[in-house]
Amino acid sequence: MRRRVETRGLLVRSVAYGESDLVATFFTESDGKVSALVRGARRSSKRFAGGLEPMHVLALTLEDKGSELMRLADSRVVEMHLSLVGDLAALDAGGRALRWLRHLCPPRTPEPGAWEGIVGLLGALDAGVGESRAPEDIDLDLARFGFALLAEVGYGLELDQCTRCGKTVPAERAVMVDPAAGGVVCTSCGGGAMRLSSRVRALAAAVARGERVAASLDEARALVKLAEDVMAAHGGLDPAR
């Protein structure tokens, strides 16, 4: 059945297709992650006039004929993040977040929490440019989005109890985490490859609850790494790409 989809979305990837076309992957408000054929996009830069730029919120018109690829009929920018795209640290954080969405979210599955989270993150990154934000604050925002995304797609971290035996680990202790197991694994059950100090563990738990915390740059980076290691274990994410 053919249907017309009008929704907000974000471009998360585009690859060349044939001589003049593109296949674009969008994360959309209505349908989650979708892929669409964009006819003639490489032949004329005027056709979509900036409507195929990452980081900006787009108004998309898509034609769905029931096949794997939709077709993009129209795209225009409705919310610009010009400050973000001009700042290297903010741009890197936004790009990582979009890559996380591409790897973790299943096709054609609405993810309203993830949509709200990514729009909020990009808006915060854009607003923070020029306010002398510390690098750790950017990483904390990114980690907060990452933990929320993991929970949204069913990979939320267990940081209080062993994921294998259910034993509660006292809050003041460091823990061993196995990203593939979904969180803490006590030493009796073999432990995990990643060690979290009691401080970083407490920060991770607070950030996973959506709380605002203060952290050093090393601590904030450890939280982002923890989120990415879980994504690598469950979503095939390569943090280096």
JSON list of C-alpha atoms in Angstrom, two decimals:
[
{"chain": "A", "resi": 1, "resn": "MET", "atom": "CA", "xyz": [0.00, 0.00, 0.00]},
{"chain": "A", "resi": 2, "resn": "ARG", "atom": "CA", "xyz": [1.34, 3.39, -0.98]},
{"chain": "A", "resi": 3, "resn": "ARG", "atom": "CA", "xyz": [1.33, 6.11, 1.65]},
{"chain": "A", "resi": 4, "resn": "ARG", "atom": "CA", "xyz": [2.63, 9.64, 1.95]},
{"chain": "A", "resi": 5, "resn": "VAL", "atom": "CA", "xyz": [4.67, 10.40, 5.07]},
{"chain": "A", "resi": 6, "resn": "GLU", "atom": "CA", "xyz": [5.10, 13.96, 6.26]},
{"chain": "A", "resi": 7, "resn": "THR", "atom": "CA", "xyz": [7.32, 14.19, 9.30]},
{"chain": "A", "resi": 8, "resn": "ARG", "atom": "CA", "xyz": [10.24, 15.93, 10.91]},
{"chain": "A", "resi": 9, "resn": "GLY", "atom": "CA", "xyz": [13.58, 14.18, 10.61]},
{"chain": "A", "resi": 10, "resn": "LEU", "atom": "CA", "xyz": [17.35, 14.32, 10.81]},
{"chain": "A", "resi": 11, "resn": "LEU", "atom": "CA", "xyz": [19.79, 13.14, 8.18]},
{"chain": "A", "resi": 12, "resn": "VAL", "atom": "CA", "xyz": [22.07, 10.51, 9.71]},
{"chain": "A", "resi": 13, "resn": "ARG", "atom": "CA", "xyz": [23.79, 9.19, 6.58]},
{"chain": "A", "resi": 14, "resn": "SER", "atom": "CA", "xyz": [23.88, 9.50, 2.80]},
{"chain": "A", "resi": 15, "resn": "VAL", "atom": "CA", "xyz": [25.66, 7.36, 0.22]},
{"chain": "A", "resi": 16, "resn": "ALA", "atom": "CA", "xyz": [25.98, 7.71, -3.54]},
{"chain": "A", "resi": 17, "resn": "TYR", "atom": "CA", "xyz": [23.68, 5.55, -5.65]},
{"chain": "A", "resi": 18, "resn": "GLY", "atom": "CA", "xyz": [24.10, 5.26, -9.39]},
{"chain": "A", "resi": 19, "resn": "GLU", "atom": "CA", "xyz": [25.28, 8.26, -11.37]},
{"chain": "A", "resi": 20, "resn": "SER", "atom": "CA", "xyz": [23.17, 11.00, -9.84]},
{"chain": "A", "resi": 21, "resn": "ASP", "atom": "CA", "xyz": [21.12, 9.67, -6.92]},
{"chain": "A", "resi": 22, "resn": "LEU", "atom": "CA", "xyz": [21.63, 9.23, -3.18]},
{"chain": "A", "resi": 23, "resn": "VAL", "atom": "CA", "xyz": [20.33, 6.81, -0.61]},
{"chain": "A", "resi": 24, "resn": "ALA", "atom": "CA", "xyz": [19.70, 8.85, 2.53]},
{"chain": "A", "resi": 25, "resn": "THR", "atom": "CA", "xyz": [19.06, 7.47, 5.99]},
{"chain": "A", "resi": 26, "resn": "PHE", "atom": "CA", "xyz": [16.88, 9.64, 8.21]},
{"chain": "A", "resi": 27, "resn": "PHE", "atom": "CA", "xyz": [15.85, 9.39, 11.82]},
{"chain": "A", "resi": 28, "resn": "THR", "atom": "CA", "xyz": [12.26, 10.58, 11.79]},
{"chain": "A", "resi": 29, "resn": "GLU", "atom": "CA", "xyz": [9.74, 11.63, 14.39]},
{"chain": "A", "resi": 30, "resn": "SER", "atom": "CA", "xyz": [6.95, 9.44, 13.00]},
{"chain": "A", "resi": 31, "resn": "ASP", "atom": "CA", "xyz": [8.65, 6.31, 11.69]},
{"chain": "A", "resi": 32, "resn": "GLY", "atom": "CA", "xyz": [12.03, 6.12, 13.41]},
{"chain": "A", "resi": 33, "resn": "LYS", "atom": "CA", "xyz": [14.93, 5.22, 11.14]},
{"chain": "A", "resi": 34, "resn": "VAL", "atom": "CA", "xyz": [14.09, 5.04, 7.44]},
{"chain": "A", "resi": 35, "resn": "SER", "atom": "CA", "xyz": [16.06, 4.95, 4.21]},
{"chain": "A", "resi": 36, "resn": "ALA", "atom": "CA", "xyz": [14.98, 6.81, 1.11]},
{"chain": "A", "resi": 37, "resn": "LEU", "atom": "CA", "xyz": [16.07, 7.13, -2.49]},
{"chain": "A", "resi": 38, "resn": "VAL", "atom": "CA", "xyz": [16.81, 10.73, -3.43]},
{"chain": "A", "resi": 39, "resn": "ARG", "atom": "CA", "xyz": [16.54, 11.11, -7.19]},
{"chain": "A", "resi": 40, "resn": "GLY", "atom": "CA", "xyz": [18.95, 13.54, -8.86]},
{"chain": "A", "resi": 41, "resn": "ALA", "atom": "CA", "xyz": [20.43, 14.82, -5.61]},
{"chain": "A", "resi": 42, "resn": "ARG", "atom": "CA", "xyz": [24.00, 14.65, -6.91]},
{"chain": "A", "resi": 43, "resn": "ARG", "atom": "CA", "xyz": [23.14, 16.20, -10.25]},
{"chain": "A", "resi": 44, "resn": "SER", "atom": "CA", "xyz": [21.62, 19.40, -8.85]},
{"chain": "A", "resi": 45, "resn": "SER", "atom": "CA", "xyz": [22.38, 21.07, -5.52]},
{"chain": "A", "resi": 46, "resn": "LYS", "atom": "CA", "xyz": [19.33, 23.33, -5.95]},
{"chain": "A", "resi": 47, "resn": "ARG", "atom": "CA", "xyz": [16.69, 20.64, -5.82]},
{"chain": "A", "resi": 48, "resn": "PHE", "atom": "CA", "xyz": [16.62, 20.31, -2.04]},
{"chain": "A", "resi": 49, "resn": "ALA", "atom": "CA", "xyz": [18.43, 23.60, -1.26]},
{"chain": "A", "resi": 50, "resn": "GLY", "atom": "CA", "xyz": [20.11, 22.61, 2.00]},
{"chain": "A", "resi": 51, "resn": "GLY", "atom": "CA", "xyz": [17.44, 20.09, 2.93]},
{"chain": "A", "resi": 52, "resn": "LEU", "atom": "CA", "xyz": [19.97, 17.27, 2.98]},
{"chain": "A", "resi": 53, "resn": "GLU", "atom": "CA", "xyz": [22.28, 18.72, 5.61]},
{"chain": "A", "resi": 54, "resn": "PRO", "atom": "CA", "xyz": [22.96, 16.90, 8.90]},
{"chain": "A", "resi": 55, "resn": "MET", "atom": "CA", "xyz": [22.43, 18.55, 12.31]},
{"chain": "A", "resi": 56, "resn": "HIS", "atom": "CA", "xyz": [19.44, 20.62, 11.18]},
{"chain": "A", "resi": 57, "resn": "VAL", "atom": "CA", "xyz": [15.85, 19.48, 11.80]},
{"chain": "A", "resi": 58, "resn": "LEU", "atom": "CA", "xyz": [14.13, 18.84, 8.47]},
{"chain": "A", "resi": 59, "resn": "ALA", "atom": "CA", "xyz": [10.54, 18.73, 7.28]},
{"chain": "A", "resi": 60, "resn": "LEU", "atom": "CA", "xyz": [10.38, 15.61, 5.11]},
{"chain": "A", "resi": 61, "resn": "THR", "atom": "CA", "xyz": [7.85, 14.38, 2.60]},
{"chain": "A", "resi": 62, "resn": "LEU", "atom": "CA", "xyz": [8.39, 10.71, 1.84]},
{"chain": "A", "resi": 63, "resn": "GLU", "atom": "CA", "xyz": [6.58, 8.29, -0.44]},
{"chain": "A", "resi": 64, "resn": "ASP", "atom": "CA", "xyz": [6.34, 4.78, 0.96]},
{"chain": "A", "resi": 65, "resn": "LYS", "atom": "CA", "xyz": [5.45, 2.09, -1.56]},
{"chain": "A", "resi": 66, "resn": "GLY", "atom": "CA", "xyz": [6.09, -0.77, 0.86]},
{"chain": "A", "resi": 67, "resn": "SER", "atom": "CA", "xyz": [9.60, -1.55, -0.38]},
{"chain": "A", "resi": 68, "resn": "GLU", "atom": "CA", "xyz": [12.81, -1.28, 1.63]},
{"chain": "A", "resi": 69, "resn": "LEU", "atom": "CA", "xyz": [13.51, 2.21, 0.30]},
{"chain": "A", "resi": 70, "resn": "MET", "atom": "CA", "xyz": [11.08, 5.08, 0.51]},
{"chain": "A", "resi": 71, "resn": "ARG", "atom": "CA", "xyz": [11.41, 7.95, -1.96]},
{"chain": "A", "resi": 72, "resn": "LEU", "atom": "CA", "xyz": [12.18, 11.47, -0.83]},
{"chain": "A", "resi": 73, "resn": "ALA", "atom": "CA", "xyz": [9.77, 13.91, -2.45]},
{"chain": "A", "resi": 74, "resn": "ASP", "atom": "CA", "xyz": [10.71, 17.02, -0.50]},
{"chain": "A", "resi": 75, "resn": "SER", "atom": "CA", "xyz": [13.03, 18.16, 2.28]},
{"chain": "A", "resi": 76, "resn": "ARG", "atom": "CA", "xyz": [13.49, 21.58, 3.84]},
{"chain": "A", "resi": 77, "resn": "VAL", "atom": "CA", "xyz": [15.18, 22.90, 6.97]},
{"chain": "A", "resi": 78, "resn": "VAL", "atom": "CA", "xyz": [12.77, 23.93, 9.73]},
{"chain": "A", "resi": 79, "resn": "GLU", "atom": "CA", "xyz": [15.18, 24.28, 12.65]},
{"chain": "A", "resi": 80, "resn": "MET", "atom": "CA", "xyz": [18.75, 25.39, 11.98]},
{"chain": "A", "resi": 81, "resn": "HIS", "atom": "CA", "xyz": [21.71, 24.75, 14.26]},
{"chain": "A", "resi": 82, "resn": "LEU", "atom": "CA", "xyz": [24.22, 27.10, 12.66]},
{"chain": "A", "resi": 83, "resn": "SER", "atom": "CA", "xyz": [26.28, 27.66, 15.81]},
{"chain": "A", "resi": 84, "resn": "LEU", "atom": "CA", "xyz": [26.65, 23.91, 16.31]},
{"chain": "A", "resi": 85, "resn": "VAL", "atom": "CA", "xyz": [27.99, 23.24, 12.81]},
{"chain": "A", "resi": 86, "resn": "GLY", "atom": "CA", "xyz": [30.57, 25.99, 13.28]},
{"chain": "A", "resi": 87, "resn": "ASP", "atom": "CA", "xyz": [32.01, 24.56, 16.50]},
{"chain": "A", "resi": 88, "resn": "LEU", "atom": "CA", "xyz": [34.28, 21.50, 16.26]},
{"chain": "A", "resi": 89, "resn": "ALA", "atom": "CA", "xyz": [33.55, 20.06, 19.71]},
{"chain": "A", "resi": 90, "resn": "ALA", "atom": "CA", "xyz": [29.78, 20.49, 19.40]},
{"chain": "A", "resi": 91, "resn": "LEU", "atom": "CA", "xyz": [29.83, 19.14, 15.84]},
{"chain": "A", "resi": 92, "resn": "ASP", "atom": "CA", "xyz": [31.74, 16.05, 16.92]},
{"chain": "A", "resi": 93, "resn": "ALA", "atom": "CA", "xyz": [29.28, 15.37, 19.74]},
{"chain": "A", "resi": 94, "resn": "GLY", "atom": "CA", "xyz": [26.29, 15.81, 17.45]},
{"chain": "A", "resi": 95, "resn": "GLY", "atom": "CA", "xyz": [27.83, 13.54, 14.83]},
{"chain": "A", "resi": 96, "resn": "ARG", "atom": "CA", "xyz": [28.47, 10.81, 17.37]},
{"chain": "A", "resi": 97, "resn": "ALA", "atom": "CA", "xyz": [24.90, 11.00, 18.61]},
{"chain": "A", "resi": 98, "resn": "LEU", "atom": "CA", "xyz": [23.52, 10.66, 15.07]},
{"chain": "A", "resi": 99, "resn": "ARG", "atom": "CA", "xyz": [25.82, 7.69, 14.46]},
{"chain": "A", "resi": 100, "resn": "TRP", "atom": "CA", "xyz": [24.50, 6.06, 17.63]},
{"chain": "A", "resi": 101, "resn": "LEU", "atom": "CA", "xyz": [20.95, 6.41, 16.35]},
{"chain": "A", "resi": 102, "resn": "ARG", "atom": "CA", "xyz": [21.88, 4.84, 13.03]},
{"chain": "A", "resi": 103, "resn": "HIS", "atom": "CA", "xyz": [23.44, 1.80, 14.68]},
{"chain": "A", "resi": 104, "resn": "LEU", "atom": "CA", "xyz": [21.03, 1.21, 17.55]},
{"chain": "A", "resi": 105, "resn": "CYS", "atom": "CA", "xyz": [17.57, 2.01, 16.24]},
{"chain": "A", "resi": 106, "resn": "PRO", "atom": "CA", "xyz": [15.80, -0.68, 14.19]},
{"chain": "A", "resi": 107, "resn": "PRO", "atom": "CA", "xyz": [14.31, 0.34, 10.85]},
{"chain": "A", "resi": 108, "resn": "ARG", "atom": "CA", "xyz": [10.78, 1.72, 10.69]},
{"chain": "A", "resi": 109, "resn": "THR", "atom": "CA", "xyz": [10.23, 1.61, 14.44]},
{"chain": "A", "resi": 110, "resn": "PRO", "atom": "CA", "xyz": [8.98, 4.82, 16.05]},
{"chain": "A", "resi": 111, "resn": "GLU", "atom": "CA", "xyz": [11.23, 5.88, 18.94]},
{"chain": "A", "resi": 112, "resn": "PRO", "atom": "CA", "xyz": [9.58, 8.97, 20.44]},
{"chain": "A", "resi": 113, "resn": "GLY", "atom": "CA", "xyz": [11.94, 9.10, 23.41]},
{"chain": "A", "resi": 114, "resn": "ALA", "atom": "CA", "xyz": [15.00, 8.94, 21.18]},
{"chain": "A", "resi": 115, "resn": "TRP", "atom": "CA", "xyz": [13.54, 11.64, 18.91]},
{"chain": "A", "resi": 116, "resn": "GLU", "atom": "CA", "xyz": [12.91, 13.95, 21.84]},
{"chain": "A", "resi": 117, "resn": "GLY", "atom": "CA", "xyz": [16.39, 13.21, 23.17]},
{"chain": "A", "resi": 118, "resn": "ILE", "atom": "CA", "xyz": [18.30, 13.93, 19.96]},
{"chain": "A", "resi": 119, "resn": "VAL", "atom": "CA", "xyz": [16.38, 17.14, 19.24]},
{"chain": "A", "resi": 120, "resn": "GLY", "atom": "CA", "xyz": [17.06, 18.27, 22.80]},
{"chain": "A", "resi": 121, "resn": "LEU", "atom": "CA", "xyz": [20.75, 17.39, 22.56]},
{"chain": "A", "resi": 122, "resn": "LEU", "atom": "CA", "xyz": [21.29, 19.21, 19.26]},
{"chain": "A", "resi": 123, "resn": "GLY", "atom": "CA", "xyz": [19.44, 22.24, 20.57]},
{"chain": "A", "resi": 124, "resn": "ALA", "atom": "CA", "xyz": [21.53, 22.29, 23.74]},
{"chain": "A", "resi": 125, "resn": "LEU", "atom": "CA", "xyz": [24.77, 21.93, 21.78]},
{"chain": "A", "resi": 126, "resn": "ASP", "atom": "CA", "xyz": [23.75, 24.77, 19.48]},
{"chain": "A", "resi": 127, "resn": "ALA", "atom": "CA", "xyz": [22.73, 27.05, 22.34]},
{"chain": "A", "resi": 128, "resn": "GLY", "atom": "CA", "xyz": [25.91, 26.30, 24.28]},
{"chain": "A", "resi": 129, "resn": "VAL", "atom": "CA", "xyz": [28.30, 27.48, 21.57]},
{"chain": "A", "resi": 130, "resn": "GLY", "atom": "CA", "xyz": [29.86, 30.81, 22.51]},
{"chain": "A", "resi": 131, "resn": "GLU", "atom": "CA", "xyz": [29.06, 30.40, 26.21]},
{"chain": "A", "resi": 132, "resn": "SER", "atom": "CA", "xyz": [32.52, 29.02, 27.03]},
{"chain": "A", "resi": 133, "resn": "ARG", "atom": "CA", "xyz": [31.15, 25.59, 27.83]},
{"chain": "A", "resi": 134, "resn": "ALA", "atom": "CA", "xyz": [33.75, 23.25, 29.26]},
{"chain": "A", "resi": 135, "resn": "PRO", "atom": "CA", "xyz": [34.50, 20.12, 27.19]},
{"chain": "A", "resi": 136, "resn": "GLU", "atom": "CA", "xyz": [33.32, 17.92, 30.06]},
{"chain": "A", "resi": 137, "resn": "ASP", "atom": "CA", "xyz": [29.89, 19.55, 29.95]},
{"chain": "A", "resi": 138, "resn": "ILE", "atom": "CA", "xyz": [29.54, 18.64, 26.27]},
{"chain": "A", "resi": 139, "resn": "ASP", "atom": "CA", "xyz": [30.58, 15.06, 27.03]},
{"chain": "A", "resi": 140, "resn": "LEU", "atom": "CA", "xyz": [28.12, 14.87, 29.93]},
{"chain": "A", "resi": 141, "resn": "ASP", "atom": "CA", "xyz": [25.28, 15.96, 27.64]},
{"chain": "A", "resi": 142, "resn": "LEU", "atom": "CA", "xyz": [26.38, 13.34, 25.12]},
{"chain": "A", "resi": 143, "resn": "ALA", "atom": "CA", "xyz": [26.62, 10.62, 27.78]},
{"chain": "A", "resi": 144, "resn": "ARG", "atom": "CA", "xyz": [23.17, 11.52, 29.13]},
{"chain": "A", "resi": 145, "resn": "PHE", "atom": "CA", "xyz": [21.71, 11.11, 25.64]},
{"chain": "A", "resi": 146, "resn": "GLY", "atom": "CA", "xyz": [23.63, 7.85, 25.16]},
{"chain": "A", "resi": 147, "resn": "PHE", "atom": "CA", "xyz": [22.34, 6.24, 28.35]},
{"chain": "A", "resi": 148, "resn": "ALA", "atom": "CA", "xyz": [18.78, 7.38, 27.57]},
{"chain": "A", "resi": 149, "resn": "LEU", "atom": "CA", "xyz": [19.06, 5.94, 24.06]},
{"chain": "A", "resi": 150, "resn": "LEU", "atom": "CA", "xyz": [20.29, 2.60, 25.43]},
{"chain": "A", "resi": 151, "resn": "ALA", "atom": "CA", "xyz": [17.33, 2.43, 27.78]},
{"chain": "A", "resi": 152, "resn": "GLU", "atom": "CA", "xyz": [14.94, 3.41, 24.96]},
{"chain": "A", "resi": 153, "resn": "VAL", "atom": "CA", "xyz": [16.01, 0.50, 22.75]},
{"chain": "A", "resi": 154, "resn": "GLY", "atom": "CA", "xyz": [16.15, -2.04, 25.58]},
{"chain": "A", "resi": 155, "resn": "TYR", "atom": "CA", "xyz": [19.84, -2.02, 26.50]},
{"chain": "A", "resi": 156, "resn": "GLY", "atom": "CA", "xyz": [19.73, 0.02, 29.70]},
{"chain": "A", "resi": 157, "resn": "LEU", "atom": "CA", "xyz": [22.64, -0.61, 32.08]},
{"chain": "A", "resi": 158, "resn": "GLU", "atom": "CA", "xyz": [22.28, -2.39, 35.42]},
{"chain": "A", "resi": 159, "resn": "LEU", "atom": "CA", "xyz": [24.73, -0.75, 37.81]},
{"chain": "A", "resi": 160, "resn": "ASP", "atom": "CA", "xyz": [23.40, -1.87, 41.21]},
{"chain": "A", "resi": 161, "resn": "GLN", "atom": "CA", "xyz": [23.14, -5.64, 40.94]},
{"chain": "A", "resi": 162, "resn": "CYS", "atom": "CA", "xyz": [25.08, -8.41, 39.23]},
{"chain": "A", "resi": 163, "resn": "THR", "atom": "CA", "xyz": [23.35, -9.13, 35.94]},
{"chain": "A", "resi": 164, "resn": "ARG", "atom": "CA", "xyz": [24.01, -12.87, 36.36]},
{"chain": "A", "resi": 165, "resn": "CYS", "atom": "CA", "xyz": [23.28, -13.73, 40.00]},
{"chain": "A", "resi": 166, "resn": "GLY", "atom": "CA", "xyz": [21.32, -10.67, 41.09]},
{"chain": "A", "resi": 167, "resn": "LYS", "atom": "CA", "xyz": [23.59, -9.89, 44.04]},
{"chain": "A", "resi": 168, "resn": "THR", "atom": "CA", "xyz": [23.51, -6.24, 45.10]},
{"chain": "A", "resi": 169, "resn": "VAL", "atom": "CA", "xyz": [26.90, -4.53, 45.03]},
{"chain": "A", "resi": 170, "resn": "PRO", "atom": "CA", "xyz": [27.34, -1.83, 47.74]},
{"chain": "A", "resi": 171, "resn": "ALA", "atom": "CA", "xyz": [27.33, 1.68, 46.32]},
{"chain": "A", "resi": 172, "resn": "GLU", "atom": "CA", "xyz": [30.75, 2.56, 47.76]},
{"chain": "A", "resi": 173, "resn": "ARG", "atom": "CA", "xyz": [32.51, -0.21, 45.83]},
{"chain": "A", "resi": 174, "resn": "ALA", "atom": "CA", "xyz": [34.13, -0.22, 42.42]},
{"chain": "A", "resi": 175, "resn": "VAL", "atom": "CA", "xyz": [32.55, -2.67, 40.00]},
{"chain": "A", "resi": 176, "resn": "MET", "atom": "CA", "xyz": [33.42, -4.72, 36.96]},
{"chain": "A", "resi": 177, "resn": "VAL", "atom": "CA", "xyz": [31.14, -4.19, 33.99]},
{"chain": "A", "resi": 178, "resn": "ASP", "atom": "CA", "xyz": [30.50, -6.50, 31.05]},
{"chain": "A", "resi": 179, "resn": "PRO", "atom": "CA", "xyz": [28.90, -4.39, 28.27]},
{"chain": "A", "resi": 180, "resn": "ALA", "atom": "CA", "xyz": [27.54, -7.49, 26.52]},
{"chain": "A", "resi": 181, "resn": "ALA", "atom": "CA", "xyz": [25.90, -8.67, 29.75]},
{"chain": "A", "resi": 182, "resn": "GLY", "atom": "CA", "xyz": [24.26, -5.30, 30.25]},
{"chain": "A", "resi": 183, "resn": "GLY", "atom": "CA", "xyz": [26.04, -4.07, 33.34]},
{"chain": "A", "resi": 184, "resn": "VAL", "atom": "CA", "xyz": [27.74, -5.16, 36.54]},
{"chain": "A", "resi": 185, "resn": "VAL", "atom": "CA", "xyz": [29.10, -8.69, 36.84]},
{"chain": "A", "resi": 186, "resn": "CYS", "atom": "CA", "xyz": [30.36, -9.56, 40.31]},
{"chain": "A", "resi": 187, "resn": "THR", "atom": "CA", "xyz": [33.70, -11.29, 40.83]},
{"chain": "A", "resi": 188, "resn": "SER", "atom": "CA", "xyz": [31.95, -14.51, 41.88]},
{"chain": "A", "resi": 189, "resn": "CYS", "atom": "CA", "xyz": [30.37, -14.63, 38.41]},
{"chain": "A", "resi": 190, "resn": "GLY", "atom": "CA", "xyz": [33.61, -13.86, 36.60]},
{"chain": "A", "resi": 191, "resn": "GLY", "atom": "CA", "xyz": [33.61, -10.06, 36.52]},
{"chain": "A", "resi": 192, "resn": "GLY", "atom": "CA", "xyz": [33.80, -7.96, 33.37]},
{"chain": "A", "resi": 193, "resn": "ALA", "atom": "CA", "xyz": [36.37, -6.31, 31.14]},
{"chain": "A", "resi": 194, "resn": "MET", "atom": "CA", "xyz": [35.68, -2.75, 32.30]},
{"chain": "A", "resi": 195, "resn": "ARG", "atom": "CA", "xyz": [36.34, -1.47, 35.81]},
{"chain": "A", "resi": 196, "resn": "LEU", "atom": "CA", "xyz": [34.33, 1.47, 37.13]},
{"chain": "A", "resi": 197, "resn": "SER", "atom": "CA", "xyz": [35.45, 3.28, 40.24]},
{"chain": "A", "resi": 198, "resn": "SER", "atom": "CA", "xyz": [32.76, 3.95, 42.83]},
{"chain": "A", "resi": 199, "resn": "ARG", "atom": "CA", "xyz": [32.81, 7.61, 41.73]},
{"chain": "A", "resi": 200, "resn": "VAL", "atom": "CA", "xyz": [32.31, 6.91, 38.01]},
{"chain": "A", "resi": 201, "resn": "ARG", "atom": "CA", "xyz": [29.72, 4.26, 38.84]},
{"chain": "A", "resi": 202, "resn": "ALA", "atom": "CA", "xyz": [27.73, 6.81, 40.86]},
{"chain": "A", "resi": 203, "resn": "LEU", "atom": "CA", "xyz": [28.03, 9.36, 38.05]},
{"chain": "A", "resi": 204, "resn": "ALA", "atom": "CA", "xyz": [26.88, 6.79, 35.49]},
{"chain": "A", "resi": 205, "resn": "ALA", "atom": "CA", "xyz": [23.84, 5.91, 37.58]},
{"chain": "A", "resi": 206, "resn": "ALA", "atom": "CA", "xyz": [22.93, 9.59, 38.01]},
{"chain": "A", "resi": 207, "resn": "VAL", "atom": "CA", "xyz": [23.40, 10.39, 34.32]},
{"chain": "A", "resi": 208, "resn": "ALA", "atom": "CA", "xyz": [21.33, 7.33, 33.38]},
{"chain": "A", "resi": 209, "resn": "ARG", "atom": "CA", "xyz": [18.52, 8.81, 35.50]},
{"chain": "A", "resi": 210, "resn": "GLY", "atom": "CA", "xyz": [18.82, 12.03, 33.50]},
{"chain": "A", "resi": 211, "resn": "GLU", "atom": "CA", "xyz": [20.33, 14.02, 36.34]},
{"chain": "A", "resi": 212, "resn": "ARG", "atom": "CA", "xyz": [22.71, 16.95, 35.92]},
{"chain": "A", "resi": 213, "resn": "VAL", "atom": "CA", "xyz": [26.06, 16.25, 37.57]},
{"chain": "A", "resi": 214, "resn": "ALA", "atom": "CA", "xyz": [29.51, 17.81, 37.84]},
{"chain": "A", "resi": 215, "resn": "ALA", "atom": "CA", "xyz": [32.42, 15.73, 36.59]},
{"chain": "A", "resi": 216, "resn": "SER", "atom": "CA", "xyz": [36.00, 16.05, 35.46]},
{"chain": "A", "resi": 217, "resn": "LEU", "atom": "CA", "xyz": [36.86, 15.69, 31.77]},
{"chain": "A", "resi": 218, "resn": "ASP", "atom": "CA", "xyz": [38.30, 12.21, 32.37]},
{"chain": "A", "resi": 219, "resn": "GLU", "atom": "CA", "xyz": [35.13, 11.15, 34.21]},
{"chain": "A", "resi": 220, "resn": "ALA", "atom": "CA", "xyz": [32.87, 12.54, 31.49]},
{"chain": "A", "resi": 221, "resn": "ARG", "atom": "CA", "xyz": [34.87, 10.77, 28.80]},
{"chain": "A", "resi": 222, "resn": "ALA", "atom": "CA", "xyz": [34.67, 7.53, 30.79]},
{"chain": "A", "resi": 223, "resn": "LEU", "atom": "CA", "xyz": [30.88, 7.82, 30.76]},
{"chain": "A", "resi": 224, "resn": "VAL", "atom": "CA", "xyz": [30.79, 8.34, 26.98]},
{"chain": "A", "resi": 225, "resn": "LYS", "atom": "CA", "xyz": [33.13, 5.36, 26.53]},
{"chain": "A", "resi": 226, "resn": "LEU", "atom": "CA", "xyz": [30.90, 3.21, 28.73]},
{"chain": "A", "resi": 227, "resn": "ALA", "atom": "CA", "xyz": [27.86, 4.08, 26.62]},
{"chain": "A", "resi": 228, "resn": "GLU", "atom": "CA", "xyz": [29.75, 3.40, 23.37]},
{"chain": "A", "resi": 229, "resn": "ASP", "atom": "CA", "xyz": [31.10, 0.06, 24.64]},
{"chain": "A", "resi": 230, "resn": "VAL", "atom": "CA", "xyz": [27.54, -1.09, 25.35]},
{"chain": "A", "resi": 231, "resn": "MET", "atom": "CA", "xyz": [26.49, 0.10, 21.90]},
{"chain": "A", "resi": 232, "resn": "ALA", "atom": "CA", "xyz": [29.39, -1.80, 20.34]},
{"chain": "A", "resi": 233, "resn": "ALA", "atom": "CA", "xyz": [28.33, -4.97, 22.17]},
{"chain": "A", "resi": 234, "resn": "HIS", "atom": "CA", "xyz": [24.67, -4.76, 21.17]},
{"chain": "A", "resi": 235, "resn": "GLY", "atom": "CA", "xyz": [24.39, -2.56, 18.09]},
{"chain": "A", "resi": 236, "resn": "GLY", "atom": "CA", "xyz": [27.58, -3.26, 16.15]},
{"chain": "A", "resi": 237, "resn": "LEU", "atom": "CA", "xyz": [28.86, 0.25, 16.67]},
{"chain": "A", "resi": 238, "resn": "ASP", "atom": "CA", "xyz": [32.48, 0.88, 15.77]},
{"chain": "A", "resi": 239, "resn": "PRO", "atom": "CA", "xyz": [33.45, 3.88, 17.97]},
{"chain": "A", "resi": 240, "resn": "ALA", "atom": "CA", "xyz": [36.34, 4.66, 15.64]},
{"chain": "A", "resi": 241, "resn": "ARG", "atom": "CA", "xyz": [34.02, 5.32, 12.66]}
]
